Short mmCIF file of C-alpha atoms in Angstrom, two decimals:
data_model
loop_
_atom_site.label_atom_id
_atom_site.label_comp_id
_atom_site.label_asym_id
_atom_site.label_seq_id
_atom_site.Cartn_x
_atom_site.Cartn_y
_atom_site.Cartn_z
CA MET A 260 27.49 3.08 17.18
CA PHE A 261 25.45 -0.27 16.39
CA SER A 262 26.10 -3.74 17.98
CA SER A 263 25.11 -5.30 14.76
CA ALA A 264 28.66 -5.52 13.54
CA ILE A 265 27.97 -8.26 11.23
CA TYR A 266 25.72 -5.96 9.33
CA ARG A 267 27.99 -5.59 6.20
CA PRO A 268 25.38 -5.49 3.02
CA ILE A 269 27.46 -5.44 -0.35
CA ASN A 270 27.56 -2.22 -1.84
CA PRO A 271 27.14 -1.92 -5.75
CA ALA A 272 29.78 0.29 -7.42
CA VAL A 273 28.67 3.98 -6.41
CA ILE A 274 27.88 6.11 -9.59
CA GLU A 275 29.14 9.52 -9.24
CA HIS A 276 26.33 12.20 -9.50
CA ILE A 277 26.71 14.47 -12.60
CA GLY A 278 23.79 16.61 -12.83
CA PRO A 279 22.24 19.74 -11.08
CA SER A 280 23.26 20.39 -7.36
CA PHE A 281 21.25 20.18 -4.52
CA LYS A 282 20.67 24.09 -4.40
CA LYS A 283 19.75 23.91 -8.19
CA MET A 284 17.11 21.18 -7.48
CA ALA A 285 15.70 23.16 -4.72
CA ASP A 286 15.38 26.23 -6.88
CA ILE A 287 13.86 24.45 -9.69
CA ARG A 288 11.54 22.78 -7.31
CA LYS A 289 10.25 26.04 -5.82
CA SER A 290 9.95 27.75 -9.42
CA CYS A 291 9.10 25.22 -11.77
CA LEU A 292 7.06 22.19 -9.93
CA ASN A 293 3.79 21.75 -8.08
CA PRO A 294 3.74 24.12 -5.07
CA VAL A 295 2.48 21.64 -2.77
CA LEU A 296 4.67 18.60 -3.51
CA THR A 297 5.27 16.71 -0.24
CA THR A 298 8.96 16.91 0.68
CA TYR A 299 10.15 14.61 3.52
CA TYR A 300 12.71 15.69 6.05
CA SER A 301 13.74 19.02 7.07
CA LYS A 302 16.68 18.88 4.67
CA PRO A 303 15.17 16.97 1.85
CA LEU A 304 16.98 13.60 0.98
CA ALA A 305 18.17 13.91 -2.87
CA VAL A 306 18.53 10.39 -4.17
CA HIS A 307 20.70 9.50 -6.98
CA GLN A 308 21.00 5.85 -7.06
CA GLY A 309 19.10 2.71 -5.84
CA HIS A 310 20.26 -0.87 -5.70
CA LYS A 311 18.02 -3.66 -4.27
CA GLN A 312 17.00 -2.50 -0.75
CA TRP A 313 19.32 0.55 -0.79
CA LEU A 314 19.18 4.17 -1.86
CA PHE A 315 22.26 6.58 -2.20
CA ASP A 316 22.06 10.34 -1.89
CA LEU A 317 24.05 12.96 -4.09
CA ASP A 318 27.16 12.12 -1.97
CA GLY A 319 26.97 8.40 -2.11
CA LYS A 320 25.73 7.89 1.52
CA ARG A 321 23.89 4.63 1.74
CA TYR A 322 20.29 4.52 3.22
CA LEU A 323 18.34 1.20 4.10
CA ASP A 324 14.87 1.94 2.21
CA MET A 325 12.21 0.69 4.44
CA PHE A 326 9.45 2.62 2.70
CA GLY A 327 10.16 1.14 -1.02
CA GLY A 328 8.87 4.33 -2.52
CA ILE A 329 5.73 4.34 -0.88
CA CYS A 330 5.22 0.68 -0.93
CA THR A 331 5.90 0.76 -4.55
CA VAL A 332 9.42 -1.05 -5.07
CA SER A 333 8.42 -4.58 -4.59
CA VAL A 334 11.31 -6.72 -5.90
CA GLY A 335 14.26 -4.19 -5.49
CA HIS A 336 15.65 -0.84 -6.72
CA SER A 337 17.17 -1.08 -10.31
CA HIS A 338 16.62 -4.56 -10.41
CA PRO A 339 19.06 -5.96 -13.47
CA ARG A 340 16.32 -8.28 -14.91
CA ILE A 341 13.83 -5.29 -15.10
CA SER A 342 16.46 -3.14 -16.82
CA GLU A 343 17.51 -5.84 -19.22
CA ALA A 344 14.09 -6.61 -20.29
CA VAL A 345 13.16 -2.89 -20.79
CA ASN A 346 16.32 -2.28 -22.85
CA GLU A 347 15.55 -5.25 -25.08
CA GLN A 348 11.92 -4.31 -25.60
CA ILE A 349 12.64 -0.79 -26.24
CA ARG A 350 15.00 -1.77 -28.93
CA THR A 351 12.43 -3.82 -30.46
CA LEU A 352 9.15 -1.90 -29.94
CA GLY A 353 8.69 1.31 -27.50
CA HIS A 354 5.11 1.86 -27.93
CA CYS A 355 2.13 0.43 -29.71
CA SER A 356 -1.40 1.38 -29.15
CA ASN A 357 -3.52 -1.72 -27.87
CA VAL A 358 -5.68 -0.63 -30.86
CA TYR A 359 -3.08 -2.96 -32.62
CA TYR A 360 -2.09 -6.55 -31.47
CA HIS A 361 1.35 -6.75 -29.88
CA PRO A 362 2.79 -9.76 -28.07
CA LYS A 363 3.39 -8.36 -24.53
CA ILE A 364 0.14 -7.25 -23.54
CA HIS A 365 -1.39 -10.69 -24.23
CA GLU A 366 1.59 -12.66 -22.45
CA TYR A 367 1.31 -10.33 -19.52
CA ALA A 368 -2.58 -10.29 -19.24
CA GLU A 369 -2.77 -14.11 -19.23
CA LYS A 370 0.19 -14.34 -16.57
CA LEU A 371 -1.51 -11.79 -14.53
CA ALA A 372 -4.91 -13.34 -14.72
CA SER A 373 -3.43 -16.73 -13.73
CA LYS A 374 -2.61 -15.22 -10.50
CA LEU A 375 -6.14 -14.27 -9.48
CA PRO A 376 -9.35 -16.26 -8.94
CA ASP A 377 -10.74 -18.08 -12.07
CA LYS A 378 -13.59 -15.53 -12.35
CA LEU A 379 -11.52 -12.40 -12.49
CA LYS A 380 -9.98 -12.97 -15.73
CA VAL A 381 -10.73 -9.54 -17.64
CA ILE A 382 -7.83 -7.13 -17.22
CA TYR A 383 -7.92 -3.48 -17.90
CA PHE A 384 -4.38 -1.88 -17.89
CA VAL A 385 -3.99 1.74 -16.70
CA ASN A 386 -1.13 4.15 -15.41
CA SER A 387 -1.71 4.63 -11.71
CA GLY A 388 -3.69 3.52 -8.70
CA SER A 389 -5.97 6.69 -8.74
CA GLU A 390 -6.94 5.62 -12.29
CA ALA A 391 -7.63 2.11 -11.60
CA ASN A 392 -9.84 3.08 -8.58
CA ASP A 393 -11.60 5.43 -10.91
CA LEU A 394 -12.32 2.93 -13.39
CA ALA A 395 -13.67 0.68 -10.75
CA VAL A 396 -16.40 3.11 -9.71
CA LEU A 397 -17.40 3.37 -13.22
CA LEU A 398 -17.56 -0.34 -13.48
CA ALA A 399 -19.47 -0.64 -10.42
CA ARG A 400 -22.02 1.74 -11.10
CA SER A 401 -22.42 0.55 -14.79
CA PHE A 402 -23.18 -2.67 -13.80
CA THR A 403 -25.43 -2.42 -10.71
CA GLY A 404 -27.28 0.53 -12.26
CA LYS A 405 -26.88 2.23 -8.79
CA HIS A 406 -24.97 5.33 -7.85
CA ASN A 407 -23.80 5.27 -4.17
CA ILE A 408 -20.69 3.79 -3.33
CA VAL A 409 -19.22 3.26 0.06
CA SER A 410 -15.55 3.32 1.67
CA PHE A 411 -14.26 3.19 5.14
CA GLN A 412 -13.17 6.21 7.10
CA ASN A 413 -9.41 6.72 7.13
CA CYS A 414 -9.06 4.84 3.63
CA TYR A 415 -7.00 6.21 0.80
CA HIS A 416 -7.97 5.36 -2.67
CA GLY A 417 -6.35 8.08 -4.75
CA MET A 418 -6.15 11.93 -5.77
CA THR A 419 -8.18 12.06 -8.93
CA TYR A 420 -11.16 14.50 -8.69
CA GLN A 421 -13.46 11.54 -8.28
CA THR A 422 -11.10 9.43 -6.05
CA MET A 423 -10.70 12.25 -3.77
CA ALA A 424 -14.20 11.67 -2.67
CA LEU A 425 -13.94 8.16 -2.33
CA THR A 426 -10.69 8.81 -0.15
CA SER A 427 -11.63 9.90 3.70
CA ASN A 428 -8.71 11.99 4.98
CA GLY A 429 -9.34 15.72 4.94
CA TYR A 430 -5.59 16.23 4.23
CA TYR A 431 -6.17 14.92 0.88
CA LYS A 432 -9.31 16.97 0.23
CA TYR A 433 -9.50 20.38 -1.43
CA PRO A 434 -12.07 22.88 -0.38
CA VAL A 435 -14.40 22.24 -3.52
CA MET A 436 -17.45 20.53 -3.99
CA GLN A 437 -16.94 16.76 -3.84
CA ASN A 438 -18.36 14.27 -6.29
CA PRO A 439 -21.68 13.14 -5.37
CA GLY A 440 -22.69 9.53 -4.40
CA PHE A 441 -19.84 8.58 -1.97
CA PHE A 442 -20.21 7.86 1.67
CA LYS A 443 -18.17 6.81 4.44
CA THR A 444 -18.62 3.90 7.04
CA MET A 445 -16.88 3.54 10.55
CA ASN A 446 -13.39 2.33 10.45
CA PRO A 447 -13.29 -0.78 12.19
CA ASP A 448 -9.95 0.16 13.98
CA VAL A 449 -9.39 -2.56 16.88
CA TYR A 450 -6.53 -0.22 18.45
CA LYS A 451 -8.27 3.00 18.78
CA GLY A 452 -11.85 2.46 17.55
CA ILE A 453 -15.19 1.71 19.72
CA TRP A 454 -14.69 -2.12 19.84
CA GLY A 455 -11.29 -3.95 19.67
CA GLY A 456 -8.97 -6.11 21.49
CA SER A 457 -6.18 -8.27 22.00
CA HIS A 458 -7.62 -11.50 19.79
CA CYS A 459 -8.96 -9.40 16.84
CA ARG A 460 -6.39 -9.46 14.18
CA GLU A 461 -5.03 -11.77 11.66
CA GLY A 462 -1.12 -12.04 11.90
CA PRO A 463 1.51 -12.38 14.49
CA VAL A 464 0.98 -9.41 16.57
CA GLN A 465 -2.14 -8.13 18.42
CA ALA A 466 -3.54 -4.99 20.03
CA ASP A 467 -2.52 -4.41 23.66
CA ARG A 468 -6.20 -3.84 24.52
CA SER A 469 -8.40 -5.93 26.79
CA CYS A 470 -11.57 -7.74 25.72
CA SER A 471 -14.06 -10.40 26.15
CA CYS A 472 -13.20 -12.00 22.74
CA LYS A 473 -12.35 -15.37 22.64
CA ILE A 474 -9.53 -16.55 20.52
CA ALA A 475 -11.80 -18.04 17.75
CA GLU A 476 -14.38 -15.48 17.85
CA CYS A 477 -13.94 -11.53 17.64
CA GLU A 478 -16.88 -9.84 19.12
CA ALA A 479 -15.53 -6.56 17.86
CA GLY A 480 -15.85 -7.67 14.31
CA GLN A 481 -19.39 -8.47 14.50
CA ASN A 482 -20.26 -5.24 16.47
CA TYR A 483 -18.63 -3.48 13.72
CA LEU A 484 -20.50 -5.24 11.36
CA ASN A 485 -23.83 -4.85 12.84
CA GLN A 486 -23.13 -1.09 12.79
CA PHE A 487 -22.44 -1.20 9.13
CA GLN A 488 -25.79 -3.01 8.48
CA GLU A 489 -27.56 -0.52 10.33
CA GLU A 490 -26.13 2.45 8.39
CA LEU A 491 -27.23 0.65 5.06
CA LYS A 492 -30.41 0.67 6.39
CA TYR A 493 -30.72 4.39 7.39
CA GLU A 494 -28.35 5.88 4.68
CA PHE A 495 -29.54 4.09 1.30
CA PRO A 496 -32.44 3.22 -0.88
CA ALA A 497 -33.95 -0.11 -0.21
CA ASN A 498 -32.62 -1.24 -3.46
CA GLY A 499 -28.98 -1.00 -1.96
CA ILE A 500 -25.73 0.47 -3.10
CA ALA A 501 -23.59 0.11 -6.14
CA GLY A 502 -20.66 -1.29 -4.13
CA ILE A 503 -17.99 -0.87 -1.30
CA PHE A 504 -14.04 -0.22 -1.53
CA ALA A 505 -12.04 -1.47 0.81
CA GLU A 506 -8.00 -1.79 1.22
CA SER A 507 -7.30 -5.31 2.58
CA ILE A 508 -5.09 -3.38 4.96
CA GLN A 509 -5.48 0.32 5.12
CA GLY A 510 -2.10 1.75 3.99
CA VAL A 511 -1.90 5.66 4.08
CA GLY A 512 -4.34 5.44 7.01
CA GLY A 513 -1.68 3.88 8.96
CA VAL A 514 -1.65 0.22 8.41
CA VAL A 515 -4.92 -0.47 9.89
CA GLN A 516 -6.01 -4.10 9.98
CA TYR A 517 -9.79 -5.10 10.21
CA PRO A 518 -10.97 -7.32 13.04
CA THR A 519 -11.52 -11.03 12.13
CA ASN A 520 -14.20 -11.90 9.80
CA TYR A 521 -15.41 -8.23 9.43
CA ILE A 522 -14.43 -7.88 5.68
CA LYS A 523 -16.15 -11.50 5.07
CA GLY A 524 -19.54 -9.99 6.94
CA VAL A 525 -19.45 -6.67 4.85
CA TYR A 526 -18.85 -8.46 1.66
CA ALA A 527 -21.82 -10.97 2.17
CA THR A 528 -24.12 -7.78 3.25
CA VAL A 529 -23.17 -5.85 0.18
CA LYS A 530 -23.52 -8.70 -2.15
CA ALA A 531 -27.12 -9.41 -0.70
CA SER A 532 -28.05 -5.90 -1.60
CA GLY A 533 -26.79 -6.33 -5.18
CA GLY A 534 -23.82 -4.25 -4.89
CA VAL A 535 -20.26 -5.35 -5.82
CA PHE A 536 -17.10 -5.68 -3.84
CA VAL A 537 -13.90 -3.95 -4.80
CA SER A 538 -10.55 -4.93 -3.38
CA ASP A 539 -8.02 -2.04 -3.49
CA GLU A 540 -4.88 -4.22 -3.67
CA VAL A 541 -2.60 -1.13 -4.64
CA GLN A 542 -0.45 -1.53 -1.48
CA THR A 543 -1.51 -5.23 -0.26
CA GLY A 544 -0.99 -7.22 -3.34
CA PHE A 545 1.70 -8.98 -4.98
CA GLY A 546 2.88 -11.23 -2.08
CA ARG A 547 3.57 -8.19 0.35
CA THR A 548 1.45 -9.76 3.42
CA GLY A 549 3.40 -12.87 2.93
CA ASP A 550 0.49 -15.76 3.62
CA HIS A 551 -1.37 -14.76 0.36
CA PHE A 552 -0.44 -13.32 -2.96
CA TRP A 553 -3.61 -10.79 -2.68
CA GLY A 554 -4.78 -9.10 0.65
CA PHE A 555 -8.22 -10.06 0.01
CA GLU A 556 -7.36 -13.89 0.42
CA SER A 557 -6.74 -13.16 4.18
CA HIS A 558 -10.28 -12.47 4.29
CA ASP A 559 -11.62 -15.38 2.67
CA ILE A 560 -13.52 -13.48 -0.20
CA GLU A 561 -13.46 -13.27 -3.82
CA PRO A 562 -14.15 -9.57 -4.92
CA ASP A 563 -16.08 -8.50 -7.93
CA ILE A 564 -13.46 -6.11 -8.93
CA VAL A 565 -9.72 -5.87 -7.95
CA THR A 566 -7.39 -2.69 -8.07
CA MET A 567 -3.96 -2.84 -8.22
CA ALA A 568 -0.74 -0.59 -8.76
CA LYS A 569 2.63 0.27 -7.17
CA GLY A 570 4.38 -2.80 -6.75
CA ILE A 571 2.79 -4.10 -9.83
CA GLY A 572 5.62 -2.12 -11.86
CA ASN A 573 8.18 -2.04 -9.22
CA GLY A 574 8.09 2.02 -9.73
CA PHE A 575 7.19 1.95 -13.47
CA PRO A 576 3.82 3.86 -14.10
CA LEU A 577 1.75 0.67 -14.30
CA ALA A 578 -1.74 -0.20 -12.92
CA ALA A 579 -4.58 -2.50 -13.59
CA VAL A 580 -8.33 -3.28 -12.77
CA ALA A 581 -9.54 -7.06 -12.94
CA THR A 582 -12.86 -8.07 -12.88
CA THR A 583 -15.36 -10.56 -14.08
CA ALA A 584 -16.65 -11.15 -17.53
CA GLU A 585 -20.23 -10.32 -16.47
CA VAL A 586 -19.15 -7.09 -14.98
CA ALA A 587 -16.75 -6.00 -17.79
CA GLN A 588 -19.88 -6.38 -20.14
CA SER A 589 -21.40 -3.53 -18.64
CA LEU A 590 -18.73 -1.15 -19.94
CA THR A 591 -19.34 -2.08 -23.47
CA LYS A 592 -22.04 0.34 -23.58
CA ALA A 593 -19.47 3.00 -24.83
CA THR A 594 -16.02 2.86 -25.78
CA HIS A 595 -13.18 2.50 -22.98
CA PHE A 596 -9.85 3.31 -24.36
CA ASN A 597 -6.24 4.10 -22.56
CA THR A 598 -3.39 5.41 -24.83
CA PHE A 599 -0.56 3.77 -22.71
CA GLY A 600 -2.36 0.93 -20.95
CA GLY A 601 -0.51 -2.12 -21.52
CA ASN A 602 1.71 -0.61 -24.08
CA PRO A 603 4.95 -2.96 -24.91
CA ILE A 604 7.33 -1.59 -22.06
CA SER A 605 4.58 -1.43 -19.31
CA SER A 606 3.64 -5.00 -20.00
CA ILE A 607 7.02 -6.19 -20.17
CA VAL A 608 7.91 -4.72 -16.81
CA GLY A 609 4.96 -6.19 -15.24
CA LEU A 610 5.72 -9.58 -16.48
CA THR A 611 9.29 -9.39 -15.32
CA VAL A 612 8.06 -8.32 -11.79
CA LEU A 613 5.88 -11.34 -11.76
CA ASN A 614 8.74 -13.69 -12.71
CA ILE A 615 11.04 -12.27 -10.10
CA ILE A 616 8.61 -12.74 -7.32
CA GLU A 617 8.04 -16.47 -8.18
CA GLU A 618 11.66 -17.12 -8.92
CA GLU A 619 13.11 -15.12 -6.20
CA ASN A 620 10.47 -16.62 -3.57
CA LEU A 621 9.79 -13.02 -2.57
CA GLN A 622 6.20 -13.91 -0.97
CA GLU A 623 7.73 -16.42 1.33
CA ASN A 624 10.65 -13.85 2.00
CA SER A 625 8.00 -11.33 3.08
CA LYS A 626 6.46 -13.68 5.59
CA LYS A 627 9.78 -14.87 6.85
CA VAL A 628 11.39 -11.38 7.25
CA GLY A 629 8.22 -9.69 7.93
CA THR A 630 7.16 -12.04 10.84
CA HIS A 631 10.44 -11.65 12.38
CA LEU A 632 10.49 -7.73 11.98
CA LEU A 633 6.92 -7.80 13.60
CA LEU A 634 8.07 -9.83 16.56
CA GLU A 635 11.12 -7.84 17.34
CA LEU A 636 8.93 -4.37 16.94
CA GLU A 637 6.46 -5.92 19.46
CA LYS A 638 9.60 -6.22 21.91
CA LEU A 639 10.25 -2.36 21.44
CA LYS A 640 6.40 -1.73 22.28
CA GLU A 641 6.81 -3.54 25.71
CA HIS A 642 10.03 -1.64 26.56
CA SER A 643 9.08 1.80 25.16
CA ALA A 644 6.37 4.50 26.75
CA ASN A 645 5.90 5.85 23.13
CA VAL A 646 5.22 2.80 20.92
CA GLY A 647 1.52 2.12 21.39
CA ASP A 648 0.86 -0.49 18.66
CA VAL A 649 2.50 -2.59 16.18
CA ARG A 650 0.51 -4.04 13.69
CA GLY A 651 0.63 -5.62 9.99
CA GLN A 652 1.18 -8.72 8.20
CA GLY A 653 4.23 -9.74 6.06
CA LEU A 654 6.20 -6.66 4.86
CA MET A 655 3.35 -4.18 5.53
CA ILE A 656 3.83 -2.92 8.95
CA GLY A 657 2.74 -0.07 11.14
CA VAL A 658 4.14 1.35 14.52
CA GLU A 659 1.89 3.88 16.03
CA LEU A 660 3.71 6.20 18.31
CA VAL A 661 1.78 7.74 21.27
CA SER A 662 2.43 10.13 24.00
CA ASP A 663 0.42 8.33 26.57
CA LYS A 664 -0.27 4.46 26.18
CA ALA A 665 -3.39 4.72 28.22
CA THR A 666 -5.42 7.35 26.19
CA ARG A 667 -3.47 6.42 23.01
CA ALA A 668 -2.81 9.97 22.17
CA PRO A 669 -0.79 10.52 19.28
CA LEU A 670 3.04 11.48 19.89
CA GLU A 671 3.43 15.18 19.49
CA SER A 672 4.33 15.92 15.89
CA SER A 673 7.72 17.70 16.95
CA LYS A 674 9.07 14.53 18.60
CA PHE A 675 7.79 12.39 15.80
CA MET A 676 9.53 14.50 13.21
CA THR A 677 12.82 14.12 15.54
CA LEU A 678 12.66 10.38 15.79
CA TRP A 679 11.79 9.97 12.06
CA GLU A 680 14.97 12.27 10.99
CA ASN A 681 17.14 10.61 13.55
CA CYS A 682 16.65 7.37 11.77
CA LEU A 683 17.39 9.07 8.26
CA GLU A 684 20.47 10.36 9.82
CA MET A 685 21.46 6.58 11.16
CA GLY A 686 20.64 5.26 7.55
CA VAL A 687 17.24 4.26 7.70
CA ILE A 688 14.16 5.62 5.73
CA LEU A 689 10.82 5.13 7.10
CA GLY A 690 7.54 6.28 5.97
CA LYS A 691 4.92 8.04 8.05
CA GLY A 692 1.09 7.95 7.86
CA GLY A 693 -2.10 7.92 9.77
CA LEU A 694 -4.66 10.76 10.38
CA HIS A 695 -2.29 12.34 12.90
CA GLY A 696 0.85 11.61 10.95
CA ASN A 697 2.24 9.52 14.20
CA VAL A 698 2.48 5.90 12.54
CA LEU A 699 5.68 4.72 11.00
CA ARG A 700 4.93 2.82 7.83
CA ILE A 701 7.33 -0.04 7.14
CA LYS A 702 7.02 -1.40 3.41
CA PRO A 703 10.40 -2.19 2.12
CA PRO A 704 11.22 -3.74 -0.99
CA MET A 705 10.29 -7.67 -0.60
CA CYS A 706 13.84 -8.40 -0.84
CA ILE A 707 15.00 -7.34 2.35
CA THR A 708 16.93 -9.74 4.77
CA LYS A 709 16.61 -10.58 8.50
CA GLU A 710 19.91 -8.55 8.95
CA ASP A 711 18.27 -5.60 7.54
CA ALA A 712 15.22 -6.12 9.80
CA ASP A 713 17.52 -6.43 12.70
CA PHE A 714 19.52 -3.26 11.83
CA THR A 715 16.04 -1.32 11.31
CA VAL A 716 15.05 -2.24 14.97
CA GLU A 717 18.30 -1.35 16.32
CA VAL A 718 17.88 2.08 14.86
CA LEU A 719 14.42 2.69 15.70
CA GLN A 720 15.14 1.75 19.37
CA LEU A 721 18.29 4.09 19.37
CA ALA A 722 15.75 6.90 18.10
CA LEU A 723 13.35 6.14 20.86
CA ASN A 724 15.93 6.38 23.45
CA GLN A 725 16.73 9.96 22.16
CA LEU A 726 13.18 11.32 22.72
#
C-alpha cells in the first residue's frame, strides 16, 4: 500500500490480551462509566499495550500514535526507565503526605525549578492541568486583590467548575450559571481572524493569506493588541484586572498560534495595570515546541505564574504550578494543602521524565522531526483542495481541513470523520480539535523519527485522496 517500504519500526514482544472482551468493555462503559465520556471513532479503539510511539489494540495490531494520549505521552509509551523508577520507589515508599519530609519531592522540585526562569522557584504540585489552572486563578486573585480574569476566545484551560468559566468553547460548558469574574478577549487567529497574513507566525510555516506586513513587522499583532487595550478600557475598572491566562499555542482550540509580538504586548499591558500573566504550558511545555523548553520563551516574556501538566508525567496524573516567592506569599493567608501533590511516586515519575528529555535529546528531536513534518505537511496544503492551513512549532502541529480555501469554511463533519477513520485504518492515530472539530491535532511522543513523520504524511495524503 505504501511506497515507504523502508518503514520497518521494531516491534516489542506483543503481550497477549487477557481480560474483558471488547463487548464486555462496551457494556461496562455503558452501564458503569460517565455517560458523556468522549469515545473516538465509530468503532472505538481498544488499546492494550504501548511501546515508545506505538500503541497496540486487543488483537495486537500496531498504530503509530501521533496524538500522544492528547499531548500527554512526552517521552514514549511504557518507557522502561519510568517503569523501573516507579517499581523501585513503590518497593521503598508508595505514599507519604507532604506534611512530612520525603526525599523525592525535594529532589524533583529543585530539578523542575532549574528549568524555569530564576524568579519562578516556588512549586505547587497537584494532580491535573485543570487543578493547576484552578490554583493559578486563586493565586492571581489573592496576590492582586482583584477579581476579574481574562482569557482568549477559543482557549481551553480545564473542566473544573471554575476553569470551565475560564475556558472559551461552548462544547465544554454546561447549561448552569458560570462562575463570575471571567471575561474573554478576541482570539488573535492570523488564519481566520480579522487580521492576519503570511508573515505573522513564529515557526517554519505561515498562513496562506496576503497582508501588508513586512517580514520583521506584524501589523496584525499590533491591531489585535490595540483591540485588547480598548477592551480593557471599556470592560474593567480603572485599577485593572487580576490577570490573564494564555496558552503559548492554543491546543484544544486547534493549535492556533498568535501573531508575532502580540503576547509580549499583552504581557506589558497587563503588568502595567497591576495584573499577573499566567502561562498555561500544559501542552506546550517540556520541549515540545522544539526551540524552547517552555512555550512562553518564544514570546520573550517571563510569566508570573506557569501551569503545567500532561507531558510533565508522561501520562501519570501529575501537574504543577510555578510562581514567584512574592506571589506565593499571598497564599499564606490560609492553609493550602494537596494530599497527593508531590507524593513519592509522582515525584520520581516527574524527575525521571526530566532526565529522559535531557539525556535522549527529545527537545532537539522535537525541533528536527517537527520541522521536517511541518514542511512536508505544507506540501500537502499546496496540492490538496481540503488542506487550508498548516501551523505549529516542533511537535505541536495543527492541520486545518476546509471545504473551500477561499472562504476557509470548515470541512464537512462527515468528510472529516471519513478521513480521520481512514487514517486509523491505515495505522495512524491523529487527534482532532478546533471549534468546528475540523483540525487534525498532531502531538506525538517526542521520540518519533523522520520515518514516522514521512509515514504519517503518506497516510494523510492517501486519506485526502479518498475524500
